PDB file of C-alpha atoms and ligand atoms in Angstrom:
ATOM      1  CA  UNK A   1     -41.542 -28.683  22.832  1.00  0.00           C
ATOM      2  CA  UNK A   2     -42.972 -31.549  20.849  1.00  0.00           C
ATOM      3  CA  UNK A   3     -46.554 -32.285  19.979  1.00  0.00           C
ATOM      4  CA  UNK A   4     -48.255 -33.531  23.144  1.00  0.00           C
ATOM      5  CA  UNK A   5     -50.637 -36.359  23.823  1.00  0.00           C
ATOM      6  CA  UNK A   6     -53.269 -33.741  24.719  1.00  0.00           C
ATOM      7  CA  UNK A   7     -52.841 -32.069  21.316  1.00  0.00           C
ATOM      8  CA  UNK A   8     -53.159 -35.379  19.512  1.00  0.00           C
ATOM      9  CA  UNK A   9     -56.292 -36.088  21.531  1.00  0.00           C
ATOM     10  CA  UNK A  10     -57.826 -32.740  20.511  1.00  0.00           C
ATOM     11  CA  UNK A  11     -57.269 -33.447  16.831  1.00  0.00           C
ATOM     12  CA  UNK A  12     -58.523 -37.036  16.956  1.00  0.00           C
ATOM     13  CA  UNK A  13     -61.534 -36.245  19.160  1.00  0.00           C
ATOM     14  CA  UNK A  14     -62.790 -33.495  16.889  1.00  0.00           C
ATOM     15  CA  UNK A  15     -62.218 -35.585  13.757  1.00  0.00           C
ATOM     16  CA  UNK A  16     -64.184 -38.447  15.360  1.00  0.00           C
ATOM     17  CA  UNK A  17     -67.083 -36.060  15.967  1.00  0.00           C
ATOM     18  CA  UNK A  18     -66.964 -34.800  12.361  1.00  0.00           C
ATOM     19  CA  UNK A  19     -66.436 -38.168  10.689  1.00  0.00           C
ATOM     20  CA  UNK A  20     -70.082 -39.210  10.648  1.00  0.00           C
ATOM     21  CA  UNK A  21     -70.839 -36.128   8.604  1.00  0.00           C
ATOM     22  CA  UNK A  22     -68.002 -36.199   6.066  1.00  0.00           C
ATOM     23  CA  UNK A  23     -70.295 -35.495   3.120  1.00  0.00           C
ATOM     24  CA  UNK A  24     -71.434 -32.085   4.317  1.00  0.00           C
ATOM     25  CA  UNK A  25     -68.108 -31.256   5.995  1.00  0.00           C
ATOM     26  CA  UNK A  26     -66.273 -31.941   2.730  1.00  0.00           C
ATOM     27  CA  UNK A  27     -68.625 -29.657   0.881  1.00  0.00           C
ATOM     28  CA  UNK A  28     -68.346 -26.844   3.421  1.00  0.00           C
ATOM     29  CA  UNK A  29     -64.562 -27.175   3.373  1.00  0.00           C
ATOM     30  CA  UNK A  30     -64.497 -26.728  -0.404  1.00  0.00           C
ATOM     31  CA  UNK A  31     -66.963 -23.863  -0.436  1.00  0.00           C
ATOM     32  CA  UNK A  32     -64.789 -22.098   2.122  1.00  0.00           C
ATOM     33  CA  UNK A  33     -61.649 -22.668   0.007  1.00  0.00           C
ATOM     34  CA  UNK A  34     -63.373 -21.199  -3.042  1.00  0.00           C
ATOM     35  CA  UNK A  35     -64.810 -18.323  -1.019  1.00  0.00           C
ATOM     36  CA  UNK A  36     -61.294 -17.330   0.060  1.00  0.00           C
ATOM     37  CA  UNK A  37     -59.684 -18.120  -3.314  1.00  0.00           C
ATOM     38  CA  UNK A  38     -62.226 -18.395  -6.157  1.00  0.00           C
ATOM     39  CA  UNK A  39     -59.415 -19.071  -8.643  1.00  0.00           C
ATOM     40  CA  UNK A  40     -58.517 -22.335  -6.898  1.00  0.00           C
ATOM     41  CA  UNK A  41     -61.518 -23.957  -8.566  1.00  0.00           C
ATOM     42  CA  UNK A  42     -59.612 -23.908 -11.854  1.00  0.00           C
ATOM     43  CA  UNK A  43     -57.051 -26.321 -10.448  1.00  0.00           C
ATOM     44  CA  UNK A  44     -59.420 -29.187 -10.001  1.00  0.00           C
ATOM     45  CA  UNK A  45     -59.898 -30.762 -13.426  1.00  0.00           C
ATOM     46  CA  UNK A  46     -63.160 -32.383 -12.415  1.00  0.00           C
ATOM     47  CA  UNK A  47     -64.559 -28.956 -11.469  1.00  0.00           C
ATOM     48  CA  UNK A  48     -63.053 -27.100 -14.399  1.00  0.00           C
ATOM     49  CA  UNK A  49     -64.738 -29.444 -16.852  1.00  0.00           C
ATOM     50  CA  UNK A  50     -68.044 -29.459 -15.031  1.00  0.00           C
ATOM     51  CA  UNK A  51     -69.511 -26.215 -16.348  1.00  0.00           C
ATOM     52  CA  UNK A  52     -72.311 -25.069 -14.075  1.00  0.00           C
ATOM     53  CA  UNK A  53     -73.064 -28.493 -12.614  1.00  0.00           C
ATOM     54  CA  UNK A  54     -73.513 -28.246  -8.853  1.00  0.00           C
ATOM     55  CA  UNK A  55     -70.432 -28.983  -6.778  1.00  0.00           C
ATOM     56  CA  UNK A  56     -72.380 -31.408  -4.622  1.00  0.00           C
ATOM     57  CA  UNK A  57     -72.318 -33.936  -7.433  1.00  0.00           C
ATOM     58  CA  UNK A  58     -68.579 -34.418  -7.553  1.00  0.00           C
ATOM     59  CA  UNK A  59     -67.450 -37.511  -5.674  1.00  0.00           C
ATOM     60  CA  UNK A  60     -63.796 -36.510  -6.089  1.00  0.00           C
ATOM     61  CA  UNK A  61     -64.448 -33.395  -4.080  1.00  0.00           C
ATOM     62  CA  UNK A  62     -65.217 -35.467  -1.035  1.00  0.00           C
ATOM     63  CA  UNK A  63     -62.117 -37.608  -1.608  1.00  0.00           C
ATOM     64  CA  UNK A  64     -59.757 -34.624  -1.526  1.00  0.00           C
ATOM     65  CA  UNK A  65     -61.415 -33.084   1.520  1.00  0.00           C
ATOM     66  CA  UNK A  66     -61.321 -36.333   3.460  1.00  0.00           C
ATOM     67  CA  UNK A  67     -57.662 -36.894   2.461  1.00  0.00           C
ATOM     68  CA  UNK A  68     -56.697 -33.548   3.954  1.00  0.00           C
ATOM     69  CA  UNK A  69     -58.558 -34.273   7.209  1.00  0.00           C
ATOM     70  CA  UNK A  70     -57.311 -37.856   7.557  1.00  0.00           C
ATOM     71  CA  UNK A  71     -53.712 -37.017   6.677  1.00  0.00           C
ATOM     72  CA  UNK A  72     -53.710 -34.121   9.175  1.00  0.00           C
ATOM     73  CA  UNK A  73     -54.926 -36.602  11.837  1.00  0.00           C
ATOM     74  CA  UNK A  74     -52.156 -39.040  10.889  1.00  0.00           C
ATOM     75  CA  UNK A  75     -49.712 -36.182  11.019  1.00  0.00           C
ATOM     76  CA  UNK A  76     -50.863 -35.384  14.588  1.00  0.00           C
ATOM     77  CA  UNK A  77     -50.274 -38.974  15.686  1.00  0.00           C
ATOM     78  CA  UNK A  78     -46.857 -39.103  14.046  1.00  0.00           C
ATOM     79  CA  UNK A  79     -45.852 -35.778  15.547  1.00  0.00           C
ATOM     80  CA  UNK A  80     -46.735 -37.023  18.991  1.00  0.00           C
ATOM     81  CA  UNK A  81     -44.926 -40.347  18.492  1.00  0.00           C
ATOM     82  CA  UNK A  82     -41.790 -39.227  16.702  1.00  0.00           C
ATOM     83  CA  UNK A  83     -41.810 -35.414  16.571  1.00  0.00           C
ATOM     84  CA  UNK A  84     -41.905 -35.565  12.781  1.00  0.00           C
ATOM     85  CA  UNK A  85     -44.289 -36.300   9.921  1.00  0.00           C
ATOM     86  CA  UNK A  86     -43.559 -39.495   8.052  1.00  0.00           C
ATOM     87  CA  UNK A  87     -45.852 -39.924   5.117  1.00  0.00           C
ATOM     88  CA  UNK A  88     -44.754 -43.034   3.228  1.00  0.00           C
ATOM     89  CA  UNK A  89     -42.081 -42.037   0.775  1.00  0.00           C
ATOM     90  CA  UNK A  90     -43.942 -43.324  -2.283  1.00  0.00           C
ATOM     91  CA  UNK A  91     -47.123 -41.569  -1.179  1.00  0.00           C
ATOM     92  CA  UNK A  92     -45.255 -38.340  -0.569  1.00  0.00           C
ATOM     93  CA  UNK A  93     -43.576 -38.488  -3.985  1.00  0.00           C
ATOM     94  CA  UNK A  94     -46.956 -38.955  -5.606  1.00  0.00           C
ATOM     95  CA  UNK A  95     -48.432 -36.066  -3.623  1.00  0.00           C
ATOM     96  CA  UNK A  96     -45.531 -33.830  -4.626  1.00  0.00           C
ATOM     97  CA  UNK A  97     -45.923 -34.701  -8.288  1.00  0.00           C
ATOM     98  CA  UNK A  98     -49.706 -34.380  -8.406  1.00  0.00           C
ATOM     99  CA  UNK A  99     -49.711 -30.985  -6.677  1.00  0.00           C
ATOM    100  CA  UNK A 100     -46.996 -29.607  -8.936  1.00  0.00           C
ATOM    101  CA  UNK A 101     -48.951 -30.867 -11.930  1.00  0.00           C
ATOM    102  CA  UNK A 102     -52.131 -29.201 -10.641  1.00  0.00           C
ATOM    103  CA  UNK A 103     -50.285 -25.868 -10.300  1.00  0.00           C
ATOM    104  CA  UNK A 104     -50.611 -25.648  -6.503  1.00  0.00           C
ATOM    105  CA  UNK A 105     -48.448 -22.888  -4.952  1.00  0.00           C
ATOM    106  CA  UNK A 106     -47.401 -21.986  -1.384  1.00  0.00           C
ATOM    107  CA  UNK A 107     -50.260 -19.515  -0.989  1.00  0.00           C
ATOM    108  CA  UNK A 108     -52.805 -22.250  -1.674  1.00  0.00           C
ATOM    109  CA  UNK A 109     -51.614 -24.224   1.340  1.00  0.00           C
ATOM    110  CA  UNK A 110     -52.402 -21.165   3.485  1.00  0.00           C
ATOM    111  CA  UNK A 111     -55.868 -20.882   1.920  1.00  0.00           C
ATOM    112  CA  UNK A 112     -56.578 -24.549   2.556  1.00  0.00           C
ATOM    113  CA  UNK A 113     -55.311 -24.193   6.118  1.00  0.00           C
ATOM    114  CA  UNK A 114     -57.651 -21.288   6.857  1.00  0.00           C
ATOM    115  CA  UNK A 115     -60.563 -23.130   5.245  1.00  0.00           C
ATOM    116  CA  UNK A 116     -59.754 -26.268   7.242  1.00  0.00           C
ATOM    117  CA  UNK A 117     -59.675 -24.399  10.556  1.00  0.00           C
ATOM    118  CA  UNK A 118     -62.881 -22.476   9.767  1.00  0.00           C
ATOM    119  CA  UNK A 119     -64.632 -25.707   8.801  1.00  0.00           C
ATOM    120  CA  UNK A 120     -63.646 -27.473  12.015  1.00  0.00           C
ATOM    121  CA  UNK A 121     -64.633 -24.445  14.109  1.00  0.00           C
ATOM    122  CA  UNK A 122     -68.092 -24.439  12.538  1.00  0.00           C
ATOM    123  CA  UNK A 123     -68.493 -28.228  12.674  1.00  0.00           C
ATOM    124  CA  UNK A 124     -67.652 -28.665  16.369  1.00  0.00           C
ATOM    125  CA  UNK A 125     -68.390 -25.254  17.952  1.00  0.00           C
ATOM    126  CA  UNK A 126     -68.805 -26.777  21.429  1.00  0.00           C
ATOM    127  CA  UNK A 127     -65.332 -28.336  21.367  1.00  0.00           C
ATOM    128  CA  UNK A 128     -63.505 -25.486  19.646  1.00  0.00           C
ATOM    129  CA  UNK A 129     -60.811 -23.812  21.781  1.00  0.00           C
ATOM    130  CA  UNK A 130     -57.562 -21.953  21.020  1.00  0.00           C
ATOM    131  CA  UNK A 131     -55.726 -25.143  22.034  1.00  0.00           C
ATOM    132  CA  UNK A 132     -57.684 -27.218  19.517  1.00  0.00           C
ATOM    133  CA  UNK A 133     -56.999 -24.659  16.810  1.00  0.00           C
ATOM    134  CA  UNK A 134     -53.290 -24.673  17.595  1.00  0.00           C
ATOM    135  CA  UNK A 135     -53.134 -28.484  17.534  1.00  0.00           C
ATOM    136  CA  UNK A 136     -54.765 -28.709  14.074  1.00  0.00           C
ATOM    137  CA  UNK A 137     -52.569 -25.868  12.814  1.00  0.00           C
ATOM    138  CA  UNK A 138     -49.422 -27.618  13.857  1.00  0.00           C
ATOM    139  CA  UNK A 139     -50.487 -30.985  12.452  1.00  0.00           C
ATOM    140  CA  UNK A 140     -51.441 -29.350   9.144  1.00  0.00           C
ATOM    141  CA  UNK A 141     -48.312 -27.168   8.926  1.00  0.00           C
ATOM    142  CA  UNK A 142     -45.992 -30.148   9.288  1.00  0.00           C
ATOM    143  CA  UNK A 143     -47.923 -32.119   6.689  1.00  0.00           C
ATOM    144  CA  UNK A 144     -48.019 -29.195   4.253  1.00  0.00           C
ATOM    145  CA  UNK A 145     -44.268 -28.663   4.742  1.00  0.00           C
ATOM    146  CA  UNK A 146     -43.589 -32.329   3.914  1.00  0.00           C
ATOM    147  CA  UNK A 147     -45.678 -32.107   0.729  1.00  0.00           C
ATOM    148  CA  UNK A 148     -44.069 -28.771  -0.179  1.00  0.00           C
ATOM    149  CA  UNK A 149     -40.608 -30.234   0.194  1.00  0.00           C
ATOM    150  CA  UNK A 150     -41.517 -33.074  -2.139  1.00  0.00           C
ATOM    151  CA  UNK A 151     -43.038 -30.591  -4.600  1.00  0.00           C
ATOM    152  CA  UNK A 152     -39.651 -28.859  -4.842  1.00  0.00           C
ATOM    153  CA  UNK A 153     -38.055 -32.205  -5.706  1.00  0.00           C
ATOM    154  CA  UNK A 154     -40.732 -32.925  -8.283  1.00  0.00           C
ATOM    155  CA  UNK A 155     -40.611 -29.491  -9.957  1.00  0.00           C
TER     156      UNK A 155
HETATM  157  C1  HEM B   1     -54.783 -34.107  -5.329  1.00  0.00           C
HETATM  158  C2  HEM B   1     -54.052 -34.442  -0.532  1.00  0.00           C
HETATM  159  C3  HEM B   1     -53.391 -29.617  -0.362  1.00  0.00           C
HETATM  160  C4  HEM B   1     -55.233 -29.284  -4.810  1.00  0.00           C
HETATM  161  C5  HEM B   1     -54.605 -34.625  -4.057  1.00  0.00           C
HETATM  162  C6  HEM B   1     -54.632 -36.036  -3.716  1.00  0.00           C
HETATM  163  C7  HEM B   1     -54.423 -36.124  -2.368  1.00  0.00           C
HETATM  164  C8  HEM B   1     -54.276 -34.784  -1.854  1.00  0.00           C
HETATM  165  C9  HEM B   1     -54.336 -37.400  -1.513  1.00  0.00           C
HETATM  166  C10 HEM B   1     -54.870 -37.185  -4.692  1.00  0.00           C
HETATM  167  C11 HEM B   1     -53.708 -37.379  -5.626  1.00  0.00           C
HETATM  168  C12 HEM B   1     -52.503 -37.974  -4.943  1.00  0.00           C
HETATM  169  O1  HEM B   1     -52.644 -38.849  -4.073  1.00  0.00           O
HETATM  170  O2  HEM B   1     -51.401 -37.564  -5.286  1.00  0.00           O
HETATM  171  C13 HEM B   1     -53.751 -33.157  -0.080  1.00  0.00           C
HETATM  172  C14 HEM B   1     -53.296 -32.826   1.265  1.00  0.00           C
HETATM  173  C15 HEM B   1     -53.112 -31.461   1.302  1.00  0.00           C
HETATM  174  C16 HEM B   1     -53.448 -30.950  -0.009  1.00  0.00           C
HETATM  175  C17 HEM B   1     -53.104 -33.829   2.392  1.00  0.00           C
HETATM  176  C18 HEM B   1     -52.654 -30.550   2.413  1.00  0.00           C
HETATM  177  C19 HEM B   1     -51.988 -30.903   3.476  1.00  0.00           C
HETATM  178  C20 HEM B   1     -53.850 -29.099  -1.546  1.00  0.00           C
HETATM  179  C21 HEM B   1     -53.925 -27.691  -1.867  1.00  0.00           C
HETATM  180  C22 HEM B   1     -54.485 -27.591  -3.102  1.00  0.00           C
HETATM  181  C23 HEM B   1     -54.719 -28.945  -3.583  1.00  0.00           C
HETATM  182  C24 HEM B   1     -53.430 -26.573  -0.973  1.00  0.00           C
HETATM  183  C25 HEM B   1     -54.814 -26.335  -3.871  1.00  0.00           C
HETATM  184  C26 HEM B   1     -55.838 -25.595  -3.577  1.00  0.00           C
HETATM  185  C27 HEM B   1     -55.215 -30.557  -5.357  1.00  0.00           C
HETATM  186  C28 HEM B   1     -55.543 -30.848  -6.752  1.00  0.00           C
HETATM  187  C29 HEM B   1     -55.393 -32.243  -6.901  1.00  0.00           C
HETATM  188  C30 HEM B   1     -54.988 -32.771  -5.603  1.00  0.00           C
HETATM  189  C31 HEM B   1     -55.970 -29.832  -7.800  1.00  0.00           C
HETATM  190  C32 HEM B   1     -55.615 -33.041  -8.182  1.00  0.00           C
HETATM  191  C33 HEM B   1     -57.079 -33.416  -8.247  1.00  0.00           C
HETATM  192  C34 HEM B   1     -57.424 -34.230  -9.463  1.00  0.00           C
HETATM  193  O3  HEM B   1     -56.781 -34.058 -10.488  1.00  0.00           O
HETATM  194  O4  HEM B   1     -58.331 -35.042  -9.348  1.00  0.00           O
HETATM  195  N1  HEM B   1     -54.399 -33.886  -2.901  1.00  0.00           N
HETATM  196  N2  HEM B   1     -53.824 -32.000  -0.814  1.00  0.00           N
HETATM  197  N3  HEM B   1     -54.333 -29.825  -2.604  1.00  0.00           N
HETATM  198  N4  HEM B   1     -54.882 -31.726  -4.702  1.00  0.00           N
HETATM  199 FE1  HEM B   1     -54.395 -31.849  -2.771  1.00  0.00          FE
END
């Protein structure tokens, strides 16, 4: 069974509700990642070099968080339309290369997935259902698999 219109709607509706608050959502998402995997902080050069400066002050932090959310939404739409994730080839190559360079491993994608789902659950508690969770999981898994595949080519 492919990704349904209802699943796409769940992903897009919750993202729309979160979008107005990307600043704080991005921050919560990162704090959750580092709560689950404190070592992951070392991968982000702009955090590694920041000493004890507060995380809130890093604009790049928001950029990565929003990329993950937006690309998972795009992945949901593509899954519904075509049954597959089609990130532009050039973009995917770049993503593969940058994540290999940063030292990202399979386990990190699981950490980021858990943090993503926890963040959405806490951001839209009134909308959150097992169906919504499953829809985000599937959209994320396909996207992560596409990036992973490209990482193997880049390694
Ligand atoms: C860089 C997206 C998962 C760590 C980036 C960039 C994007 C991105 C768009 C900017 C560079 C580029 O365009 O190539 C995503 C998406 C993910 C994901 C969509 C999941 C589906 C992860 C995971 C980790 C991670 C699991 C590890 C915890 C990093 C790091 C950088 C990066 C360290 C480089 C940051 C820098 O040097 O400024 N990612 N990422 N990403 N990502 Fe991810």
